Short mmCIF file of C-alpha atoms in Angstrom, two decimals:
data_model
loop_
_atom_site.label_atom_id
_atom_site.label_comp_id
_atom_site.label_asym_id
_atom_site.label_seq_id
_atom_site.Cartn_x
_atom_site.Cartn_y
_atom_site.Cartn_z
CA MET A 1 333.25 228.81 115.83
CA ALA A 2 329.95 227.74 117.41
CA LYS A 3 329.12 225.52 114.27
CA LEU A 4 332.55 224.47 114.66
CA PHE A 5 332.34 223.36 118.39
CA VAL A 6 329.01 221.83 117.72
CA PHE A 7 330.48 219.59 115.23
CA SER A 8 333.29 218.75 117.27
CA LEU A 9 330.90 217.86 119.97
CA CYS A 10 328.83 215.60 117.82
CA LEU A 11 332.18 213.65 116.24
CA LEU A 12 333.21 212.78 119.77
CA LEU A 13 329.88 211.31 120.82
CA ILE A 14 329.75 208.97 117.60
CA ILE A 15 333.07 207.69 118.30
CA ASN A 16 332.78 207.04 122.14
CA CYS A 17 329.29 205.60 121.57
CA SER A 18 330.42 203.06 119.01
CA LEU A 19 333.29 202.24 120.76
CA GLY A 20 331.69 201.56 123.86
CA SER A 21 329.97 198.53 122.74
CA ARG A 22 333.19 196.63 122.13
CA GLN A 23 335.38 198.00 124.86
CA GLN A 24 335.09 195.20 127.03
CA PHE A 25 335.77 192.73 124.30
CA GLN A 26 338.86 194.44 123.58
CA GLN A 27 340.52 194.71 127.18
CA GLN A 28 340.33 191.00 126.80
CA ASN A 29 342.01 190.91 123.42
CA GLU A 30 344.48 193.55 123.01
CA CYS A 31 345.55 192.66 119.39
CA GLN A 32 349.13 192.88 119.56
CA PHE A 33 350.78 191.40 116.23
CA ASN A 34 353.90 190.83 114.67
CA GLN A 35 352.67 189.95 111.54
CA LEU A 36 349.34 189.81 109.50
CA GLN A 37 348.51 187.37 106.76
CA SER A 38 345.91 187.18 104.09
CA ARG A 39 343.52 183.95 104.63
CA GLU A 40 341.85 181.45 102.88
CA PRO A 41 339.08 179.49 104.20
CA ASP A 42 340.01 176.65 106.73
CA ASN A 43 336.80 174.51 106.36
CA GLN A 44 334.59 173.32 103.76
CA ILE A 45 331.01 171.64 104.09
CA GLN A 46 329.79 170.04 100.83
CA SER A 47 325.88 170.11 100.58
CA GLU A 48 323.53 168.88 98.45
CA ALA A 49 323.34 171.58 96.30
CA GLY A 50 326.13 174.12 97.40
CA LEU A 51 329.00 174.67 99.30
CA THR A 52 329.98 176.41 102.53
CA GLU A 53 333.48 177.88 103.56
CA SER A 54 334.82 179.29 106.63
CA TRP A 55 337.32 181.27 107.98
CA ASN A 56 338.79 179.63 111.35
CA PRO A 57 336.85 182.09 113.93
CA ASN A 58 340.02 181.14 116.54
CA ASP A 59 342.49 182.51 114.40
CA GLN A 60 344.09 185.48 116.23
CA GLN A 61 343.23 188.26 113.63
CA PHE A 62 339.38 187.44 113.76
CA GLN A 63 339.85 186.81 117.58
CA CYS A 64 341.33 190.76 117.48
CA ALA A 65 338.39 192.06 115.14
CA GLY A 66 335.65 189.93 117.29
CA VAL A 67 334.37 188.84 113.67
CA ALA A 68 333.72 185.30 112.03
CA MET A 69 333.99 185.30 107.97
CA VAL A 70 331.63 182.71 105.94
CA ARG A 71 331.48 182.08 102.04
CA ARG A 72 328.44 180.34 100.76
CA THR A 73 327.70 179.15 96.96
CA ILE A 74 324.30 178.00 96.46
CA GLN A 75 323.76 176.32 92.99
CA PRO A 76 320.72 177.01 90.93
CA ASN A 77 317.44 175.91 92.25
CA GLY A 78 319.34 175.64 95.83
CA LEU A 79 317.77 176.09 99.25
CA HIS A 80 319.97 177.48 102.01
CA LEU A 81 317.82 176.24 105.28
CA PRO A 82 315.93 178.47 107.62
CA SER A 83 318.75 179.74 110.59
CA PHE A 84 319.57 182.23 112.58
CA LEU A 85 322.75 183.42 114.31
CA ASN A 86 324.17 184.79 117.80
CA SER A 87 325.25 187.81 116.14
CA PRO A 88 324.40 190.49 113.64
CA GLN A 89 325.78 189.83 109.98
CA LEU A 90 326.67 191.62 106.71
CA ILE A 91 326.05 189.87 103.65
CA TYR A 92 327.57 190.89 100.28
CA ILE A 93 326.63 189.04 97.17
CA VAL A 94 329.54 188.47 95.11
CA GLN A 95 327.66 186.75 92.12
CA GLY A 96 324.53 186.13 90.81
CA ARG A 97 320.79 186.70 92.09
CA GLY A 98 318.19 184.68 94.38
CA VAL A 99 315.50 185.60 96.91
CA LEU A 100 315.85 186.14 100.61
CA GLY A 101 312.94 185.64 103.23
CA VAL A 102 313.56 187.09 106.94
CA ALA A 103 311.12 186.22 109.56
CA PHE A 104 310.85 189.07 112.16
CA PRO A 105 309.34 187.93 115.41
CA GLY A 106 305.45 189.38 115.71
CA CYS A 107 305.40 190.73 112.47
CA PRO A 108 302.59 190.25 109.97
CA GLU A 109 302.46 188.04 107.13
CA THR A 110 301.87 190.66 104.89
CA PHE A 111 302.49 188.44 101.51
CA GLU A 112 299.56 186.29 100.46
CA ASP A 113 297.65 184.67 97.75
CA SER A 114 294.52 186.19 96.66
CA GLN A 115 291.10 184.74 98.79
CA ASP A 116 289.10 185.65 95.82
CA ARG A 117 290.89 184.08 93.21
CA GLN A 118 291.56 180.76 95.09
CA PHE A 119 287.90 181.14 95.99
CA GLN A 120 286.73 181.40 92.52
CA HIS A 121 289.02 178.51 91.39
CA GLN A 122 287.56 176.25 93.80
CA GLN A 123 284.07 177.34 92.75
CA GLN A 124 284.95 176.11 89.33
CA PHE A 125 285.76 172.48 90.43
CA GLN A 126 284.05 172.12 93.73
CA PRO A 127 279.84 171.42 93.74
CA PHE A 128 278.28 173.21 96.02
CA GLN A 129 277.53 171.88 99.47
CA PRO A 130 275.54 173.87 101.95
CA SER A 131 276.35 173.58 105.53
CA ARG A 132 274.15 173.78 108.32
CA ARG A 133 276.62 175.45 110.73
CA HIS A 134 278.20 178.05 108.42
CA GLY A 135 276.08 177.95 105.27
CA GLY A 136 277.72 176.82 102.12
CA GLN A 137 279.62 179.46 100.55
CA GLY A 138 280.49 181.00 104.33
CA GLN A 139 282.33 177.29 104.70
CA GLN A 140 283.95 177.28 101.45
CA GLN A 141 285.35 181.00 102.11
CA GLN A 142 286.74 179.90 105.39
CA GLN A 143 288.31 176.70 103.98
CA SER A 144 289.79 179.08 101.15
CA GLU A 145 291.08 181.38 104.01
CA GLU A 146 292.88 178.53 105.62
CA ASN A 147 294.32 177.48 102.51
CA GLN A 148 296.11 180.49 101.44
CA ASP A 149 299.75 181.00 101.57
CA ARG A 150 300.60 183.69 103.82
CA HIS A 151 304.46 184.58 104.83
CA GLN A 152 306.33 187.67 105.61
CA LYS A 153 308.02 189.72 103.08
CA VAL A 154 310.47 188.12 100.69
CA ARG A 155 313.39 190.27 99.06
CA HIS A 156 314.91 190.18 95.69
CA ILE A 157 318.77 190.25 95.80
CA ARG A 158 321.48 190.18 93.04
CA GLU A 159 324.97 191.19 92.64
CA GLY A 160 326.42 193.99 94.65
CA ASP A 161 323.59 193.55 97.47
CA ILE A 162 324.78 194.10 100.83
CA ILE A 163 322.31 192.83 103.27
CA ALA A 164 322.09 193.71 107.05
CA LEU A 165 320.43 190.98 109.56
CA PRO A 166 319.99 191.52 113.25
CA ALA A 167 321.07 188.49 115.73
CA GLY A 168 318.31 185.91 116.48
CA VAL A 169 316.37 186.76 113.23
CA ALA A 170 315.80 183.67 111.12
CA TYR A 171 316.09 183.99 107.57
CA TRP A 172 316.65 181.49 104.18
CA SER A 173 317.75 181.89 100.74
CA TYR A 174 317.33 180.82 97.49
CA ASN A 175 318.82 180.72 93.96
CA ASN A 176 316.34 181.39 91.35
CA GLY A 177 318.94 182.00 88.76
CA ASN A 178 320.82 180.25 86.21
CA GLN A 179 324.57 180.67 87.76
CA ASP A 180 325.70 180.05 91.33
CA LEU A 181 324.61 182.56 93.92
CA VAL A 182 328.04 183.17 96.06
CA ALA A 183 327.49 185.43 99.05
CA ILE A 184 330.60 186.36 101.88
CA SER A 185 329.51 187.02 105.19
CA LEU A 186 330.69 188.98 108.12
CA LEU A 187 329.69 187.60 111.86
CA ASP A 188 330.12 189.97 114.38
CA PHE A 189 330.17 187.69 117.60
CA SER A 190 331.62 190.39 119.81
CA ASN A 191 328.70 192.89 119.08
CA GLU A 192 326.86 193.98 122.19
CA GLN A 193 323.65 191.96 120.52
CA ASN A 194 325.64 188.74 121.44
CA GLN A 195 325.06 187.60 124.80
CA LEU A 196 326.51 184.12 124.84
CA ASP A 197 330.48 183.47 124.82
CA GLN A 198 332.92 184.90 121.96
CA GLN A 199 332.17 182.29 119.62
CA PRO A 200 329.97 182.05 116.51
CA ARG A 201 326.96 180.10 116.53
CA ARG A 202 324.39 179.41 113.87
CA PHE A 203 320.89 177.64 114.90
CA TYR A 204 319.25 175.80 111.99
CA LEU A 205 315.47 175.40 111.95
CA ALA A 206 315.26 172.28 109.49
CA GLY A 207 317.98 169.55 108.32
CA ASN A 208 321.04 167.98 109.70
CA PRO A 209 323.50 170.57 109.09
CA GLN A 210 327.35 170.23 109.87
CA ASP A 211 329.21 172.89 111.87
CA GLU A 212 329.91 175.52 109.23
CA PHE A 213 333.12 176.73 111.58
CA SER A 214 336.18 175.08 112.49
CA GLN A 215 335.86 171.03 112.45
CA GLN A 216 337.79 171.19 116.03
CA GLN A 217 334.96 173.58 117.09
CA GLY A 218 332.26 171.38 115.97
CA GLN A 219 333.71 168.59 117.71
CA ARG A 220 333.93 170.15 120.97
CA HIS A 221 330.20 171.02 120.80
CA GLN A 222 329.59 167.80 119.81
CA GLN A 223 331.44 165.99 122.85
CA GLY A 224 329.64 168.84 124.79
CA ARG A 225 326.17 167.47 123.93
CA GLN A 226 326.70 164.08 124.03
CA GLN A 227 327.89 164.76 127.64
CA GLN A 228 324.61 166.59 128.31
CA GLN A 229 322.67 163.81 127.16
CA GLN A 230 324.21 161.16 129.00
CA GLY A 231 323.85 163.40 131.96
CA ARG A 232 320.22 163.74 131.51
CA GLN A 233 319.68 160.02 130.82
CA GLN A 234 321.42 159.24 134.20
CA GLN A 235 319.27 161.78 135.93
CA GLN A 236 316.11 160.43 134.17
CA GLN A 237 317.13 156.84 135.20
CA GLN A 238 317.51 157.84 138.80
CA GLN A 239 314.32 159.48 138.96
CA GLY A 240 312.41 156.81 137.01
CA GLN A 241 312.28 154.28 139.80
CA GLY A 242 308.99 155.77 141.17
CA GLY A 243 306.55 154.06 138.90
CA GLN A 244 305.72 152.21 135.70
CA GLN A 245 304.14 155.20 133.87
CA GLU A 246 307.53 157.20 134.80
CA ARG A 247 309.55 154.54 133.62
CA GLY A 248 307.27 154.60 130.36
CA GLN A 249 307.73 158.03 129.42
CA GLN A 250 311.88 157.92 130.45
CA GLY A 251 311.97 154.92 128.01
CA ARG A 252 310.41 157.24 125.20
CA ARG A 253 312.87 159.92 126.26
CA GLY A 254 316.15 157.58 126.03
CA GLN A 255 314.91 156.46 122.40
CA HIS A 256 314.47 160.07 121.68
CA GLN A 257 317.88 160.91 123.00
CA GLN A 258 319.82 158.15 121.39
CA GLY A 259 318.47 158.74 117.96
CA GLY A 260 318.89 162.61 118.63
CA ASN A 261 321.80 163.31 115.84
CA SER A 262 320.45 165.67 113.93
CA ASN A 263 321.53 169.54 114.42
CA ASN A 264 318.42 171.38 114.19
CA LEU A 265 316.30 172.96 117.08
CA PHE A 266 313.30 170.90 116.74
CA ALA A 267 315.37 167.52 116.98
CA GLY A 268 316.36 168.43 120.96
CA PHE A 269 312.50 168.25 121.98
CA ASP A 270 310.78 165.24 122.74
CA THR A 271 308.77 163.97 119.92
CA GLN A 272 305.50 163.60 121.58
CA MET A 273 305.56 167.34 123.29
CA LEU A 274 306.47 168.74 120.19
CA ALA A 275 303.41 167.14 118.27
CA GLN A 276 301.20 168.49 121.02
CA ALA A 277 302.75 171.92 120.94
CA LEU A 278 302.21 172.28 117.28
CA ASN A 279 298.87 170.18 117.27
CA VAL A 280 300.40 167.56 114.56
CA ASP A 281 301.20 164.33 113.93
CA GLU A 282 304.33 162.88 115.33
CA GLU A 283 305.31 161.54 111.72
CA ILE A 284 305.43 165.18 110.67
CA VAL A 285 307.44 166.13 113.85
CA ASN A 286 309.72 163.59 112.85
CA ARG A 287 310.13 165.22 109.53
CA LEU A 288 311.03 168.69 111.35
CA GLN A 289 313.64 166.93 113.36
CA GLY A 290 315.54 165.89 110.41
CA ARG A 291 317.52 162.91 111.92
CA ASN A 292 317.74 160.93 108.38
CA ASP A 293 318.34 164.04 106.36
CA ASP A 294 321.64 163.79 104.86
CA ARG A 295 321.30 166.62 102.35
CA ASN A 296 323.25 169.21 104.97
CA GLU A 297 322.55 172.97 105.23
CA ILE A 298 321.81 173.83 101.15
CA VAL A 299 319.21 171.51 99.39
CA GLN A 300 318.21 170.92 96.11
CA VAL A 301 314.49 172.55 95.60
CA GLN A 302 311.85 169.84 93.76
CA GLY A 303 310.63 171.78 90.97
CA GLN A 304 310.82 175.53 91.68
CA LEU A 305 310.11 177.02 95.03
CA ASP A 306 306.67 178.31 94.95
CA PHE A 307 305.83 181.88 97.37
CA VAL A 308 304.14 184.73 97.02
CA SER A 309 305.75 187.42 95.18
CA PRO A 310 304.39 191.12 93.92
CA PHE A 311 306.68 191.43 91.25
CA SER A 312 309.65 190.02 89.32
CA GLN A 313 313.60 191.37 89.84
CA GLY A 314 313.21 192.98 86.39
CA GLU A 315 309.87 195.00 87.54
CA GLN A 316 311.43 196.05 90.57
CA GLU A 317 314.36 197.52 88.83
CA GLY A 318 311.86 199.37 86.27
CA ARG A 319 310.00 200.77 89.23
CA ARG A 320 313.04 202.21 90.89
CA GLN A 321 313.96 204.11 87.49
CA MET A 322 310.67 205.43 87.38
CA GLY A 323 311.15 207.07 90.51
CA GLY A 324 309.00 204.63 92.75
CA GLY A 325 312.09 203.41 94.93
CA GLY A 326 315.07 205.38 96.00
CA ARG A 327 316.99 206.25 99.20
CA ALA A 328 314.80 206.79 102.03
CA ASN A 329 315.59 208.49 105.49
CA GLY A 330 314.67 205.87 107.95
CA LEU A 331 311.85 208.03 109.59
CA GLU A 332 309.16 206.14 107.45
CA GLU A 333 310.63 202.73 108.51
CA THR A 334 309.29 200.27 111.24
CA PHE A 335 310.68 197.41 112.95
CA CYS A 336 308.65 195.10 110.44
CA SER A 337 309.11 197.17 107.54
CA MET A 338 312.77 198.13 107.64
CA ARG A 339 315.04 198.29 104.95
CA LEU A 340 317.70 195.65 104.96
CA LYS A 341 319.54 195.83 101.67
CA GLU A 342 321.44 198.46 99.50
CA ASN A 343 323.27 197.56 96.02
CA ILE A 344 327.12 199.08 96.62
CA ARG A 345 328.19 197.77 93.37
CA ASP A 346 326.14 199.96 91.34
CA PRO A 347 328.53 202.61 89.70
CA SER A 348 325.73 205.16 90.05
CA ASN A 349 325.96 204.77 93.82
CA ALA A 350 329.95 205.70 94.06
CA ASP A 351 330.77 208.16 96.51
CA PHE A 352 334.42 208.47 95.23
CA TYR A 353 335.11 208.56 91.40
CA ASN A 354 338.17 209.07 89.72
CA PRO A 355 338.31 208.12 85.62
CA GLN A 356 341.86 207.05 85.78
CA ALA A 357 341.73 205.35 88.85
CA GLY A 358 338.53 203.69 90.02
CA ARG A 359 335.39 204.29 92.06
CA VAL A 360 334.55 203.60 95.86
CA SER A 361 330.95 203.37 97.66
CA VAL A 362 330.51 203.26 101.10
CA VAL A 363 327.12 202.30 103.05
CA ASN A 364 326.62 203.22 106.74
CA SER A 365 323.90 204.08 109.25
CA GLY A 366 323.38 206.95 107.13
CA THR A 367 322.46 205.14 103.79
CA LEU A 368 321.02 202.02 105.25
CA PRO A 369 319.48 202.87 108.73
CA ILE A 370 319.38 199.36 110.30
CA LEU A 371 323.05 199.69 110.64
CA SER A 372 323.03 201.77 113.49
CA ALA A 373 321.56 199.13 115.11
CA LEU A 374 323.99 196.74 114.16
CA ARG A 375 326.67 198.81 114.23
CA LEU A 376 328.38 197.64 111.06
CA SER A 377 329.27 199.51 107.77
CA ALA A 378 330.89 198.37 104.55
CA GLU A 379 332.77 199.78 101.57
CA HIS A 380 332.69 198.45 97.90
CA GLY A 381 335.87 199.42 95.63
CA VAL A 382 337.13 198.86 92.32
CA LEU A 383 340.66 200.01 91.26
CA TYR A 384 341.77 200.26 87.91
CA ASN A 385 345.37 198.81 87.19
CA ASN A 386 347.90 199.83 89.35
CA ALA A 387 345.97 202.28 90.93
CA ILE A 388 346.47 202.95 94.23
CA TYR A 389 344.09 203.62 97.19
CA SER A 390 345.32 206.48 99.57
CA PRO A 391 347.35 205.45 102.47
CA TYR A 392 345.02 205.77 105.59
CA TRP A 393 344.09 204.57 109.09
CA ASN A 394 340.31 203.78 110.61
CA LEU A 395 339.54 206.13 113.21
CA ASN A 396 336.91 203.81 115.01
CA ALA A 397 336.44 200.59 113.43
CA ASN A 398 338.63 197.25 112.79
CA GLU A 399 338.15 196.41 108.71
CA LEU A 400 338.04 192.84 107.32
CA VAL A 401 338.78 193.18 103.39
CA TYR A 402 337.34 190.42 101.22
CA VAL A 403 339.00 190.15 97.68
CA ILE A 404 336.39 189.84 94.75
CA ARG A 405 338.59 190.08 91.97
CA GLY A 406 342.22 190.78 90.83
CA ASN A 407 344.98 191.45 92.96
CA ALA A 408 346.59 193.90 94.72
CA ARG A 409 349.85 194.70 96.97
CA VAL A 410 348.87 195.58 100.63
CA GLN A 411 350.78 197.13 103.77
CA VAL A 412 349.75 197.37 106.68
CA VAL A 413 351.96 199.36 109.75
CA ASN A 414 351.49 199.29 113.17
CA GLU A 415 352.35 201.73 115.74
CA ASN A 416 356.14 201.07 115.62
CA GLY A 417 356.55 201.63 111.80
CA ASP A 418 357.00 197.94 111.30
CA ALA A 419 355.09 196.95 108.17
CA ILE A 420 353.25 193.72 109.87
CA LEU A 421 351.41 192.75 106.46
CA ASP A 422 353.35 193.32 103.26
CA ASP A 423 352.14 190.86 100.62
CA GLU A 424 350.28 190.52 97.64
CA VAL A 425 346.40 189.55 98.19
CA ASN A 426 344.34 187.47 95.56
CA GLU A 427 340.83 186.54 94.76
CA GLY A 428 339.04 184.62 97.63
CA GLN A 429 341.39 185.90 100.35
CA VAL A 430 340.66 188.00 103.39
CA PHE A 431 342.95 190.53 105.44
CA LEU A 432 342.31 192.30 108.60
CA ILE A 433 343.23 196.19 108.79
CA PRO A 434 343.07 196.75 112.67
CA GLN A 435 341.98 200.03 114.12
CA ASN A 436 344.49 202.84 113.94
CA HIS A 437 347.10 200.77 111.78
CA ALA A 438 348.13 202.52 108.56
CA VAL A 439 347.39 200.86 105.07
CA ILE A 440 348.14 201.31 101.57
CA THR A 441 346.71 199.54 98.47
CA GLN A 442 348.03 199.06 95.32
CA ALA A 443 346.23 197.12 92.34
CA GLY A 444 347.92 194.93 90.34
CA ASN A 445 347.69 194.86 86.75
CA GLN A 446 344.56 192.98 86.67
CA GLY A 447 343.15 195.61 88.74
CA PHE A 448 341.38 195.25 92.10
CA GLU A 449 337.92 194.68 93.28
CA TYR A 450 336.92 194.36 96.94
CA ILE A 451 334.22 194.44 99.66
CA SER A 452 335.35 195.57 103.57
CA PHE A 453 333.30 195.28 106.27
CA ARG A 454 334.05 197.74 109.44
CA THR A 455 333.06 197.11 112.94
CA ASN A 456 331.17 200.41 113.31
CA ASP A 457 328.08 201.78 111.61
CA TRP A 458 330.18 205.50 110.97
CA ALA A 459 333.44 204.36 110.37
CA LEU A 460 335.65 207.16 109.96
CA ILE A 461 338.99 207.31 108.09
CA ASN A 462 341.92 209.84 107.78
CA THR A 463 343.76 209.64 104.74
CA MET A 464 347.70 210.45 104.40
CA ALA A 465 347.83 211.58 100.98
CA GLY A 466 345.46 213.41 98.50
CA ARG A 467 343.62 216.47 98.96
CA THR A 468 341.98 215.86 101.99
CA ALA A 469 345.00 214.38 103.50
CA VAL A 470 346.15 214.81 107.27
CA LEU A 471 349.12 216.35 106.11
CA ARG A 472 347.09 219.29 104.40
CA ALA A 473 345.40 220.11 107.80
CA ILE A 474 348.92 220.70 109.35
CA PRO A 475 350.98 224.12 108.92
CA GLU A 476 354.01 224.30 106.69
CA ASP A 477 356.28 225.37 109.31
CA VAL A 478 355.06 222.32 111.69
CA LEU A 479 355.67 219.95 108.94
CA ARG A 480 359.03 221.93 107.82
CA ASN A 481 360.69 221.29 111.24
CA ALA A 482 359.17 217.95 111.75
CA PHE A 483 360.42 216.55 108.13
CA GLN A 484 363.53 218.72 108.15
CA ILE A 485 362.66 219.82 104.91
CA ASP A 486 362.30 223.15 103.00
CA ARG A 487 359.52 225.27 102.40
CA GLN A 488 358.75 224.18 98.55
CA GLN A 489 359.20 220.43 99.30
CA VAL A 490 356.42 221.21 101.91
CA ARG A 491 354.19 222.59 99.74
CA ASP A 492 354.82 219.72 96.84
CA LEU A 493 354.23 217.06 99.73
CA LYS A 494 350.76 219.02 100.29
CA ASN A 495 349.60 220.04 97.11
CA ASN A 496 351.05 217.52 94.25
CA ARG A 497 347.88 215.21 94.60
CA GLN A 498 344.60 216.81 93.94
CA GLU A 499 342.83 213.36 94.17
CA THR A 500 341.22 212.33 97.16
CA ARG A 501 340.93 208.57 97.97
CA VAL A 502 341.47 206.77 94.77
CA LEU A 503 344.97 208.05 93.18
CA SER A 504 345.75 207.31 89.57
CA ALA A 505 349.09 205.66 88.80
CA SER A 506 351.06 206.94 85.59
CA SER A 507 349.23 207.83 82.51
CA SER A 508 350.76 204.77 80.49
CA SER A 509 348.92 202.37 83.27
CA SER A 510 345.89 203.86 83.96
CA ARG A 511 343.69 202.01 81.29
CA ARG A 512 340.90 200.02 82.77
CA PRO A 513 340.64 196.52 82.78
CA TRP A 514 337.55 194.81 81.37
CA SER A 515 337.42 191.92 83.71
CA ILE A 516 336.90 194.79 86.77
CA MET A 517 334.66 196.95 84.87
CA ALA A 518 331.50 195.25 85.01
#
């Protein structure tokens, strides 16, 4: 009895704490729907080496959940420029492989070239030149150290990886594979990590990218920037009448602002001030500011991208199979070395499996500890043709579902018993399952593969059919009187399904489609 009380208390604490960060936002957005719809991207931005597609974050469904969705396609040898967001995000790799670099503030550059190797290489091709100040070999060693490439850890990513990134942390990604690298991202702008307004914002550190969300939102932001620039110019003109030097500085600022049509953070600074801060030439600063860069946010790398990496992706897999990897409990992690990804598509990581129906894998703060700070989780599922995901509702989270492959019929029911979504969803579409709304999904003839994002790091569901269904927890007499059925019918209702989440269809239609099996 005492154990049950402790468990119940812990469960209540989890639910209350996880809902606390969203309570204020939900009071402003009551999420009252008469109808839900599956959505395709509203906006497309073509870059030199890829495509960025986004769903309108002002859509009522996304405003209810407080999230935005982006799908990014990077061509082989393409580089998505360094950027960061005002919100935490989860990224799922739909297709391909690549490299992800994350720059955590204040963390050491733990990936570096071998100083001995570079020094020996210089000794082979450079004559010995003694120095009075440092001594010949000491000077060469110092120059070798200065020429070393040092950077923070890079991570190899592949299809099926779920990647967690905190708000404000800069990152870049590169496609080193032979096929397009496709990623779908959820941006949780209602999260407590976002201290700005309830709109997704991406801040670029390079290039001249367009606004990746709605074009109207991008136009409003551009108009706002122009008004701010005009206001600064008028203020500088009023203050610039005090002397020739001040007028000269004002002229330089005016020229800078008139040419400031780039959309990265460096572009907003005065060229001379930034050159002094970085201790570099103004020509380099002009490159940083990217005013004449028309490649957009995904650029084509000339040659191949060179960076320090201890081993290839294949060696990583071999090391994991030999026991060098495995899931950690989070106790050994620090801020600089925290694990950011987990492969959720690997069948060996399935949490629920039915040979006749499919499999489901869940990643939460128990398997990926960083999610406890982001308050997010994810689920990947593969349903074989005509299989059913048990009807359920989310106790403590909204859920956004992205269709990876195949199709399914989905019904979502509100508190009035109305089906506010009853539609076929197809590859590339997104739909919302609001908190506490019931949902049932049945795969089509070609099967159904999906990735869902939930706005809670320990999201809980309550199923309505199967061995763990809510009906099995209720006494027979309660069900008999509630539904006005006899005792045998109640027992059939409670016991006819012995499966858990993934329910098989009839035996004649339970064969697994090859297109979803991989």
